[in-house]
Coordinates of C-alpha atoms in Angstrom, one line a residue:
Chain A
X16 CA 11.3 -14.1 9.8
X17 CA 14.3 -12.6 11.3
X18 CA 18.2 -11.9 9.6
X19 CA 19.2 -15.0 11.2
X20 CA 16.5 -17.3 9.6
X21 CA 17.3 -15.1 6.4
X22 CA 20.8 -16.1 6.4
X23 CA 19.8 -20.2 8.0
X24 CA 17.8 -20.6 4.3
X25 CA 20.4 -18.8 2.1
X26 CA 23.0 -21.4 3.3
X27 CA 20.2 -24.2 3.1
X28 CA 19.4 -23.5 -0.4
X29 CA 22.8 -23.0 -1.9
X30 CA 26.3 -24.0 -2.1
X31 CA 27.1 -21.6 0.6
X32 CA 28.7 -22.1 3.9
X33 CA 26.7 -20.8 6.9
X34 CA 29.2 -17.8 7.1
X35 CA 29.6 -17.3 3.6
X36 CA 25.8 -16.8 3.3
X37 CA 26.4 -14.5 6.2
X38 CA 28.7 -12.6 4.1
X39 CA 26.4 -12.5 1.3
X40 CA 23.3 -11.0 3.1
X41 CA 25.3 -8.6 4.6
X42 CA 26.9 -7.3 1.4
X43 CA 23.6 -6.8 -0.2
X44 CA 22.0 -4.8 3.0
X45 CA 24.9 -3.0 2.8
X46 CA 25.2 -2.0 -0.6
X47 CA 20.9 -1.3 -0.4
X48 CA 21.8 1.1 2.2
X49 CA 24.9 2.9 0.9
X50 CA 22.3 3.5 -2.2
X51 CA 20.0 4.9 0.2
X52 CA 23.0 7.1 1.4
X53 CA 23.8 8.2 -1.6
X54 CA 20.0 9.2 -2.3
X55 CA 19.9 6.5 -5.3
X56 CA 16.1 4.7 -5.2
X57 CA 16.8 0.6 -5.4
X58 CA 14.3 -1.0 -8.1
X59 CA 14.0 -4.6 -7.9
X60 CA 11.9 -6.2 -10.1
X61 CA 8.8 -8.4 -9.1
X62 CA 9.6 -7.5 -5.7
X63 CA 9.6 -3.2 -5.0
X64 CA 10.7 -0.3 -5.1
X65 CA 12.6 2.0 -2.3
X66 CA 12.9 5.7 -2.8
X67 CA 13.2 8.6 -0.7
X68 CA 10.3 10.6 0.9
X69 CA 10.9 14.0 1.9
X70 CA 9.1 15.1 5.2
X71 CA 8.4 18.1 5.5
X72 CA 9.4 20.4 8.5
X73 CA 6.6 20.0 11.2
X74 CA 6.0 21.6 14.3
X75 CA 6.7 20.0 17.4
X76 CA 7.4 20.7 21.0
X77 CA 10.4 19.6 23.4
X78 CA 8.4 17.0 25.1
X79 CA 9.7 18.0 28.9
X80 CA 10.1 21.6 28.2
X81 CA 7.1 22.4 25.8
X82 CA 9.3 24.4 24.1
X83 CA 7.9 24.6 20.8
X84 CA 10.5 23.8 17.9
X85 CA 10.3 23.2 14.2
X86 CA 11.7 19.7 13.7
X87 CA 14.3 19.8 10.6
X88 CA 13.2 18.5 6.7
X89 CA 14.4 15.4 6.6
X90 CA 14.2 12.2 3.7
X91 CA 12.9 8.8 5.0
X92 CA 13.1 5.5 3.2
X93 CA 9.6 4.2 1.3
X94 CA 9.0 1.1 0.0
X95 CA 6.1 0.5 -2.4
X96 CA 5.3 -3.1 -4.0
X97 CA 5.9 -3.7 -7.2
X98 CA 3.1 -5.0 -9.5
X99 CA 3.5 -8.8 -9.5
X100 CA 3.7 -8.3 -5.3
X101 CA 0.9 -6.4 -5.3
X102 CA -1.1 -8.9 -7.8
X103 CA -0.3 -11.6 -5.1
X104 CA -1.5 -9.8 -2.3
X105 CA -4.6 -8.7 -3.6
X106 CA -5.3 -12.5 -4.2
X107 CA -4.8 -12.5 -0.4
X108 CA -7.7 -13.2 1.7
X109 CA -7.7 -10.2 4.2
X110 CA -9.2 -11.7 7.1
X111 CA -12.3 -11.4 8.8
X112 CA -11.7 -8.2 10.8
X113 CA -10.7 -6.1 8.3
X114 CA -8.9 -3.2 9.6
X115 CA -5.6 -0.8 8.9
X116 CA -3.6 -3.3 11.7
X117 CA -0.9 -5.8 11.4
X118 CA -1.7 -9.0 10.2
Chain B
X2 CA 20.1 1.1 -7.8
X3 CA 18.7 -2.4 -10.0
X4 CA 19.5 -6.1 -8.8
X5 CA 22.9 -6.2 -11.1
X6 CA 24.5 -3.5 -9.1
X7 CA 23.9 -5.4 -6.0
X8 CA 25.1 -8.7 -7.8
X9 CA 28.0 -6.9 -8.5
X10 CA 28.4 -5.9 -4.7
X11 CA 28.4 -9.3 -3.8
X12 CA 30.7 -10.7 -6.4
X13 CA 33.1 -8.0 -5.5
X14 CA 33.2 -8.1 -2.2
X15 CA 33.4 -12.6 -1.9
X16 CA 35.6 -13.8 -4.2
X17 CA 35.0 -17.3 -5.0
X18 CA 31.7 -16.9 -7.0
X19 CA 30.8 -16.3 -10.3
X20 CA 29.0 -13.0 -11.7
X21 CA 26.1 -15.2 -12.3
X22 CA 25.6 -17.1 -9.2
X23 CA 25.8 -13.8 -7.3
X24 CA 23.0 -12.8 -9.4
X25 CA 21.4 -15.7 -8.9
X26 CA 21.9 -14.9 -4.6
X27 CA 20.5 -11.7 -4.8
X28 CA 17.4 -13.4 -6.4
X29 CA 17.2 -15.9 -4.1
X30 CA 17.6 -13.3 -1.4
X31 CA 14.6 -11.4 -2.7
X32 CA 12.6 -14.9 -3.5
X33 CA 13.2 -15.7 0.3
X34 CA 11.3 -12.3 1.4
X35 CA 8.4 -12.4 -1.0
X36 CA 7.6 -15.6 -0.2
X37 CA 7.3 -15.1 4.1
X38 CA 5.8 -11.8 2.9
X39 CA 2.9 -13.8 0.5
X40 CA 2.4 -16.2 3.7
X41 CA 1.4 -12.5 6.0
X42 CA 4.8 -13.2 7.6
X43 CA 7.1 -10.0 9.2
X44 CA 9.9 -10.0 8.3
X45 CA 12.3 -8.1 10.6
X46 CA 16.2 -7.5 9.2
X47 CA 18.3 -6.3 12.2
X48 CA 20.2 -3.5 10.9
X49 CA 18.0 -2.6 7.7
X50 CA 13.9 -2.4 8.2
X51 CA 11.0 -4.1 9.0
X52 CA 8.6 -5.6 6.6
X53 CA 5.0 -5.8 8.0
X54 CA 1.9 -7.3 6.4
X55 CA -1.0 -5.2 6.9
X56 CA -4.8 -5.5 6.3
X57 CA -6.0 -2.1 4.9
X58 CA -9.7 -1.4 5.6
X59 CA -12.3 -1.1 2.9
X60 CA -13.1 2.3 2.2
X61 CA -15.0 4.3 -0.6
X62 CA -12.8 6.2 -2.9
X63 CA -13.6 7.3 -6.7
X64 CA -12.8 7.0 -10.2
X65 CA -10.3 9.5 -10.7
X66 CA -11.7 10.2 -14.3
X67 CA -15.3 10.0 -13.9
X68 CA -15.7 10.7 -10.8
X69 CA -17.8 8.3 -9.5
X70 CA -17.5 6.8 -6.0
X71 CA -16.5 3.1 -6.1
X72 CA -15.9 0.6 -3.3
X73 CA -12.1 0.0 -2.7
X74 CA -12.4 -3.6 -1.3
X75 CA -10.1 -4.5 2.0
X76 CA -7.1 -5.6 0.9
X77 CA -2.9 -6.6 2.3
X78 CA -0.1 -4.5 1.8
X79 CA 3.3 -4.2 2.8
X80 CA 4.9 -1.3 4.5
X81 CA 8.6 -0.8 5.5
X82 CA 9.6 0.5 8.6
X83 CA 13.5 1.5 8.2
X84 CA 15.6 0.6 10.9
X85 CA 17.7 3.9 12.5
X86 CA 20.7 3.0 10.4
X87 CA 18.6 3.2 7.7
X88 CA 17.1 6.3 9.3
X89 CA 20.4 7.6 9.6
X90 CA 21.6 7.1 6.1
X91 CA 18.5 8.5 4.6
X92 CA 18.9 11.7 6.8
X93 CA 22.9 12.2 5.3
X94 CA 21.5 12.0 1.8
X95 CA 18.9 15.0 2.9
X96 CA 22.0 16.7 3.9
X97 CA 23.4 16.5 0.4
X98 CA 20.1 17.0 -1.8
X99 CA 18.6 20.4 0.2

């Protein structure tokens, strides 16, 4: 699913115009990521959690110098299922080859 | 951050809605995800992140309090890939915590 489907079944559903649900989506994206910003961590029940990871300084090289440089400590957005989420997904049947890939 | 601060975004910012069916939006909103998520779906929000479905093997792990070693079985979870915006917003509020 992409933003535009997003948006296509927010108007479907509701009372919404096409451009209001437009509207809508974006002000809640917006408002997620102003929290993430701010470095506030977004709970939403039944679906997950976002909080901020800190990576740790790692070293690294200029790839066309080979300089080698310490990259800077920076925080990264995680996501992590909630518990209902995760209940439904270990229901899931994981396929036949199971392995750490992209369904 | 919970689900009424973001209902109260979107009442804010349109106008013509109630308080509670802008809370009843952002549920939908979040209703809408789980449920391409549930199907194995991706679901890519230009702008924001990328949620992906992934199969994680089975592996052998252990009882943290025992001890013993148990079987964790294959299993889906979901991972979030932040878009750069998102990347870019995370990184100011590094700049403000260290």
């Amino acid at each position: 699913m992409t933003r535009a489907e997003l948006i296509d079944e927010m108007a479907a559903l509701g009372p919404l115009s096409h451009k209001q649900a437009d509207v809508v989506v974006e002000t809640i994206l917006d408002s997620m990521k102003a929290a993430i910003g701010q470095g506030d961590r977004i709970e939403i029940r039944g679906f997950g959690v976002f909080s901020l990871r800190l990576r740790r300084p790692r070293r690294a090289r200029n790839p066309r110098t080979g300089e080698p440089l310490v990259s800077a400590a920076r925080h990264a957005a995680h996501f992590k299922p909630g518990k209902e989420l995760k209940a439904v997904l270990a229901q899931m049947d994981p396929g036949p080859d199971a392995e750490d890939s992209e369904a | 951050m919970t689900k009424a601060d973001i209902a109260r975004a979107v009442y804010e910012r349109h106008g013509g809605l109630s308080s509670r069916e802008a809370a009843r939006l952002v549920d939908t909103f979040f209703q809408l995800l789980r449920e391409r998520l549930i199907k194995g779906e991706k679901v890519q929000i230009t702008g924001f992140g990328t949620f992906l479905v992934k199969t994680r093997r089975e592996r052998r792990g252990r009882n943290p309090k025992t001890g013993d070693i148990i079987a964790i079985r294959s299993r889906k979870s979901i991972f979030f890939r932040s878009s750069p915006q998102v990347e870019a917003a995370a990184a100011v509020s590094s700049e403000a915590a260290v």
